[in-house]
GROMACS .gro file of C-alpha atoms in nm:
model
  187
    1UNK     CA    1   4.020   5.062   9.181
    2UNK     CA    2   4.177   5.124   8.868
    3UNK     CA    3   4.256   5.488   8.774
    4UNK     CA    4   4.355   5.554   8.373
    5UNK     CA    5   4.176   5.577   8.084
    6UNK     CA    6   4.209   5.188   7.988
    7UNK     CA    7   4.118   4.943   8.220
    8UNK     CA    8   4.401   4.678   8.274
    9UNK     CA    9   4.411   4.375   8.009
   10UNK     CA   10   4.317   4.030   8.210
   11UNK     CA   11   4.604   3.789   8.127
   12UNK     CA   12   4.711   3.416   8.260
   13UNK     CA   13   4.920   3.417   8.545
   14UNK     CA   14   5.174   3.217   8.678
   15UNK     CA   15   4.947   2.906   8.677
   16UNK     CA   16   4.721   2.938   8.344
   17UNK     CA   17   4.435   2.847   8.559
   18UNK     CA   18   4.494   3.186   8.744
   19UNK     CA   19   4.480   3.556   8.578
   20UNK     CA   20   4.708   3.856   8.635
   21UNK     CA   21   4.640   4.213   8.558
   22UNK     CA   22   4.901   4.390   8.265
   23UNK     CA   23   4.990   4.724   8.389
   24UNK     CA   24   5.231   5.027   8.260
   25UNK     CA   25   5.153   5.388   8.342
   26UNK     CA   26   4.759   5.371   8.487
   27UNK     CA   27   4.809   5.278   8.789
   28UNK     CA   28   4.543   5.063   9.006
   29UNK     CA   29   4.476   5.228   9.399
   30UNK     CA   30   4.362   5.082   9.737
   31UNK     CA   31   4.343   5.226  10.073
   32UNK     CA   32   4.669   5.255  10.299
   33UNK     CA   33   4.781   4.986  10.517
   34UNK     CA   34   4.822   5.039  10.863
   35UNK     CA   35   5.198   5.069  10.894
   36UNK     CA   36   5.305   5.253  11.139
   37UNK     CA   37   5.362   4.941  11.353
   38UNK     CA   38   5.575   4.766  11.075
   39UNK     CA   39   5.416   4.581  10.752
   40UNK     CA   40   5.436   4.387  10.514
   41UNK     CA   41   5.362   4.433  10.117
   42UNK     CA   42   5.435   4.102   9.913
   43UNK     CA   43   5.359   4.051   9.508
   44UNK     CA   44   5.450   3.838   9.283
   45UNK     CA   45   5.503   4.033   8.922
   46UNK     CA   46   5.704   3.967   8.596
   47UNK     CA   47   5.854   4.272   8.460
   48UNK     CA   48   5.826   4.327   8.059
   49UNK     CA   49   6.033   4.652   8.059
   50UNK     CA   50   6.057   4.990   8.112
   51UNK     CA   51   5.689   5.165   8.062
   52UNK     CA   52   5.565   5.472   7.833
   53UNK     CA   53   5.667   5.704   8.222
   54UNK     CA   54   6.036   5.778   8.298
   55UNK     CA   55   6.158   5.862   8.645
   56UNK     CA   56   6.275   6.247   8.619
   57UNK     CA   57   6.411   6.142   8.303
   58UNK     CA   58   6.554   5.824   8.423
   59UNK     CA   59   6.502   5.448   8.319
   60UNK     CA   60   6.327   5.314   8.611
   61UNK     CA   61   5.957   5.219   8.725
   62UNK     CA   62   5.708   5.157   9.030
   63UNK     CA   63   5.605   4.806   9.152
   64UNK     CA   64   5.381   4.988   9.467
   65UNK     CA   65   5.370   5.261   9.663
   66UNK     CA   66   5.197   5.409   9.945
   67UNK     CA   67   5.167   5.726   9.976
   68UNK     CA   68   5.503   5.880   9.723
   69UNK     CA   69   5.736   5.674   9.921
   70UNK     CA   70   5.993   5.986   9.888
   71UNK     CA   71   5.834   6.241  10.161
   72UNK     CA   72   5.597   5.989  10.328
   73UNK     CA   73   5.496   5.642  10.306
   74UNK     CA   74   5.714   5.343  10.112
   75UNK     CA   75   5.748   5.228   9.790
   76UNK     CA   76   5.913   4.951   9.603
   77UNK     CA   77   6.069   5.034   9.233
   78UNK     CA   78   6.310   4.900   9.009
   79UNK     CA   79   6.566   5.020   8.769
   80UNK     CA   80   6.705   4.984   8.447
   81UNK     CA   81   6.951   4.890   8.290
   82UNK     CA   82   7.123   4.709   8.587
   83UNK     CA   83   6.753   4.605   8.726
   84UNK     CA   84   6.813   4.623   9.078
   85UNK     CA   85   6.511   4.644   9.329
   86UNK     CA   86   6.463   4.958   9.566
   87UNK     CA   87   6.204   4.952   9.897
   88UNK     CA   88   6.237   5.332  10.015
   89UNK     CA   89   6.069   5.460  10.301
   90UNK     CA   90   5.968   5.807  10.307
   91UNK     CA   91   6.072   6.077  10.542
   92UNK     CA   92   5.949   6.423  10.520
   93UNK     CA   93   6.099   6.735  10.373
   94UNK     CA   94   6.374   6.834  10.434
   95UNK     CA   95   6.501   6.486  10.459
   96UNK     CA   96   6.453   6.201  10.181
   97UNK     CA   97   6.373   5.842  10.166
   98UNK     CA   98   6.579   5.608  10.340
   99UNK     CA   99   6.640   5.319  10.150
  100UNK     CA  100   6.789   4.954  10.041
  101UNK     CA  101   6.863   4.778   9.705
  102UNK     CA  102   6.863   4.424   9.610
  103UNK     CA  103   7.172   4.265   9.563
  104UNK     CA  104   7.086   4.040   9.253
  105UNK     CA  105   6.881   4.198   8.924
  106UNK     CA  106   6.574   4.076   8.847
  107UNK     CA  107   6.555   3.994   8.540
  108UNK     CA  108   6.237   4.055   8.266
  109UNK     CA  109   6.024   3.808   8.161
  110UNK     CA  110   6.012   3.604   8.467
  111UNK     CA  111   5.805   3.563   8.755
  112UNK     CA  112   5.905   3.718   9.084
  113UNK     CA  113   5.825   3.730   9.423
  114UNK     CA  114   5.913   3.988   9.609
  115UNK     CA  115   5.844   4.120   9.956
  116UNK     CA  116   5.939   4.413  10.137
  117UNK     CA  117   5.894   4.418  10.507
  118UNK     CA  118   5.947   4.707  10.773
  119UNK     CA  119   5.975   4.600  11.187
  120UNK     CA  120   6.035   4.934  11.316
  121UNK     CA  121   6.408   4.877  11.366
  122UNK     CA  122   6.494   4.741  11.018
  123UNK     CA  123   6.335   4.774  10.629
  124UNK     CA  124   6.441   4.412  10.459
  125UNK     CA  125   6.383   4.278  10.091
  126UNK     CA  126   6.323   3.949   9.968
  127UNK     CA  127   6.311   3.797   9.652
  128UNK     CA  128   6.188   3.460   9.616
  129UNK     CA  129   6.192   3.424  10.013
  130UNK     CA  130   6.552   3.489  10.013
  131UNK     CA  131   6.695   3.800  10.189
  132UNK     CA  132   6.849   3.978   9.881
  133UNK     CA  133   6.891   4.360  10.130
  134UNK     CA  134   6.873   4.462  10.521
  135UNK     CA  135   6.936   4.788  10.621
  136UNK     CA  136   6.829   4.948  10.986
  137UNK     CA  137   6.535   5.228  10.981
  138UNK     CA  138   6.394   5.289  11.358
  139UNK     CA  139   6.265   5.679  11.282
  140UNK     CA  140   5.890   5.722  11.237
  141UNK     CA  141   5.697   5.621  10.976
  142UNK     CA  142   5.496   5.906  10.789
  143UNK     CA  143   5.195   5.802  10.689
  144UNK     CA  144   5.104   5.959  10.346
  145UNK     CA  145   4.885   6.263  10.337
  146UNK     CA  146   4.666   6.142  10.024
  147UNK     CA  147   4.682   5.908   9.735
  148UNK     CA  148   4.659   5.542   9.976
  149UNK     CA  149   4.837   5.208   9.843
  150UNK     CA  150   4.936   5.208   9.461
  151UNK     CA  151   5.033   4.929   9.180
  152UNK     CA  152   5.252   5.023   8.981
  153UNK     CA  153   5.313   5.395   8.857
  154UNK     CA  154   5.266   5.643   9.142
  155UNK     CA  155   5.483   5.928   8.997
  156UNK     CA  156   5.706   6.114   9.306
  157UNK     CA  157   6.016   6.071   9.051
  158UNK     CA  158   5.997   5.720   8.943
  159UNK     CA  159   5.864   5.634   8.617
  160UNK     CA  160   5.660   5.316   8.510
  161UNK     CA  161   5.698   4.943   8.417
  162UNK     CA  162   5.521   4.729   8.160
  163UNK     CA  163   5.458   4.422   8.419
  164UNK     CA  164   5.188   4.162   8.481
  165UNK     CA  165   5.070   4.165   8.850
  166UNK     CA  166   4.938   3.770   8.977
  167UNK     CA  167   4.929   3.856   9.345
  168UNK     CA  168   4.925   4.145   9.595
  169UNK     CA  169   4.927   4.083   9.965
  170UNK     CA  170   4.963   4.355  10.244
  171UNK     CA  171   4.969   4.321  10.629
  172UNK     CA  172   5.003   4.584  10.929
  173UNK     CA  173   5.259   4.351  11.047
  174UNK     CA  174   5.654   4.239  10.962
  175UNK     CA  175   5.588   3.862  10.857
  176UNK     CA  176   5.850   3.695  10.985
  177UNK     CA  177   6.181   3.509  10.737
  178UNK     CA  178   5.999   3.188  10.764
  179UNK     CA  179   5.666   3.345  10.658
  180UNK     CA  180   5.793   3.509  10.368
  181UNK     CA  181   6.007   3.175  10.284
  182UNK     CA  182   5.662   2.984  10.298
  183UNK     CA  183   5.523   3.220  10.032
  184UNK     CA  184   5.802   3.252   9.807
  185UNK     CA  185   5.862   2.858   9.778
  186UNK     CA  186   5.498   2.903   9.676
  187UNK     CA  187   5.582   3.142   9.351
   0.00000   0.00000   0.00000
């Protein structure tokens, strides 16, 4: 469901016989995944910019989130001006997210997909069904206490993008590399 006070413009995606969704600071929400078992959230996006919603002041914005991804739950967000990706997973207070970062910068105006996948053990990112970040995370998940799965802004200190969303896929399980190489090749 969409929550703001415009509803999202209906663009061509990636293929012009497909449509996307144009998002910036009203964000669009789902319930929660199952992930407490290890998932899987994949999308394929192209980034426009930074959006009208700063981070605590800073240059960066929200591809999804579940729950605030800081204290509970995970999200995905990238930053500007180097435009690295970031898949945090939240712990709760006093600790913080744990996270990883992409080694390469995504650049705007292009299409990307990106996946970010938790087994229990380890959190790893993908970009175009390459590994781009690994890191090891075997604590517990915390599954958030309200708010369920978001696209795009979802606050919790990081601000908002102006993207265009073609896909969104999300599964209570870690796909595997060869999964998430199979999709990628696809985008």
């Amino acid at each position: 469901r969409f929550e703001g006070r415009t509803p999202p413009a209906v663009i061509a995606g990636r293929d012009s016989a497909a449509k996307a969704i144009s998002l910036d600071a009203d964000p669009m929400r789902t319930t929660p995944i199952p992930a407490d078992q290890g998932f899987t959230v994949e999308v394929v996006f192209r980034k426009l910019g930074q959006g009208k919603e700063l981070g605590n002041g800073r240059t960066n914005g929200a591809v999804f989130a579940q729950g605030n991804g800081y204290w509970e739950g995970f999200r995905v967000w990238c930053d500007y001006p180097d435009m690295r990706i970031h898949f945090e997973i939240g712990r709760p207070q006093p600790q913080n997210a744990v996270g990883i970062t992409g080694v390469v910068p995504l650049p705007d105006s292009a299409w990307h997909h990106v996946a970010a996948v938790w087994d229990t053990r380890e959190m790893r990112l993908y970009w175009n069904g390459i590994l781009i970040a690994a890191g090891e995370y075997s604590g517990p998940y915390t599954p958030p206490k309200a708010a369920g799965f978001t696209l795009g802004f979802a606050d919790a200190g990081i601000g908002s993008l102006q993207m265009e969303v073609d896909e969104l896929a999300g599964f209570s399980r870690p796909l595997s590399p060869a999964e998430i190489l199979a999709h990628g090749a696809d985008a």
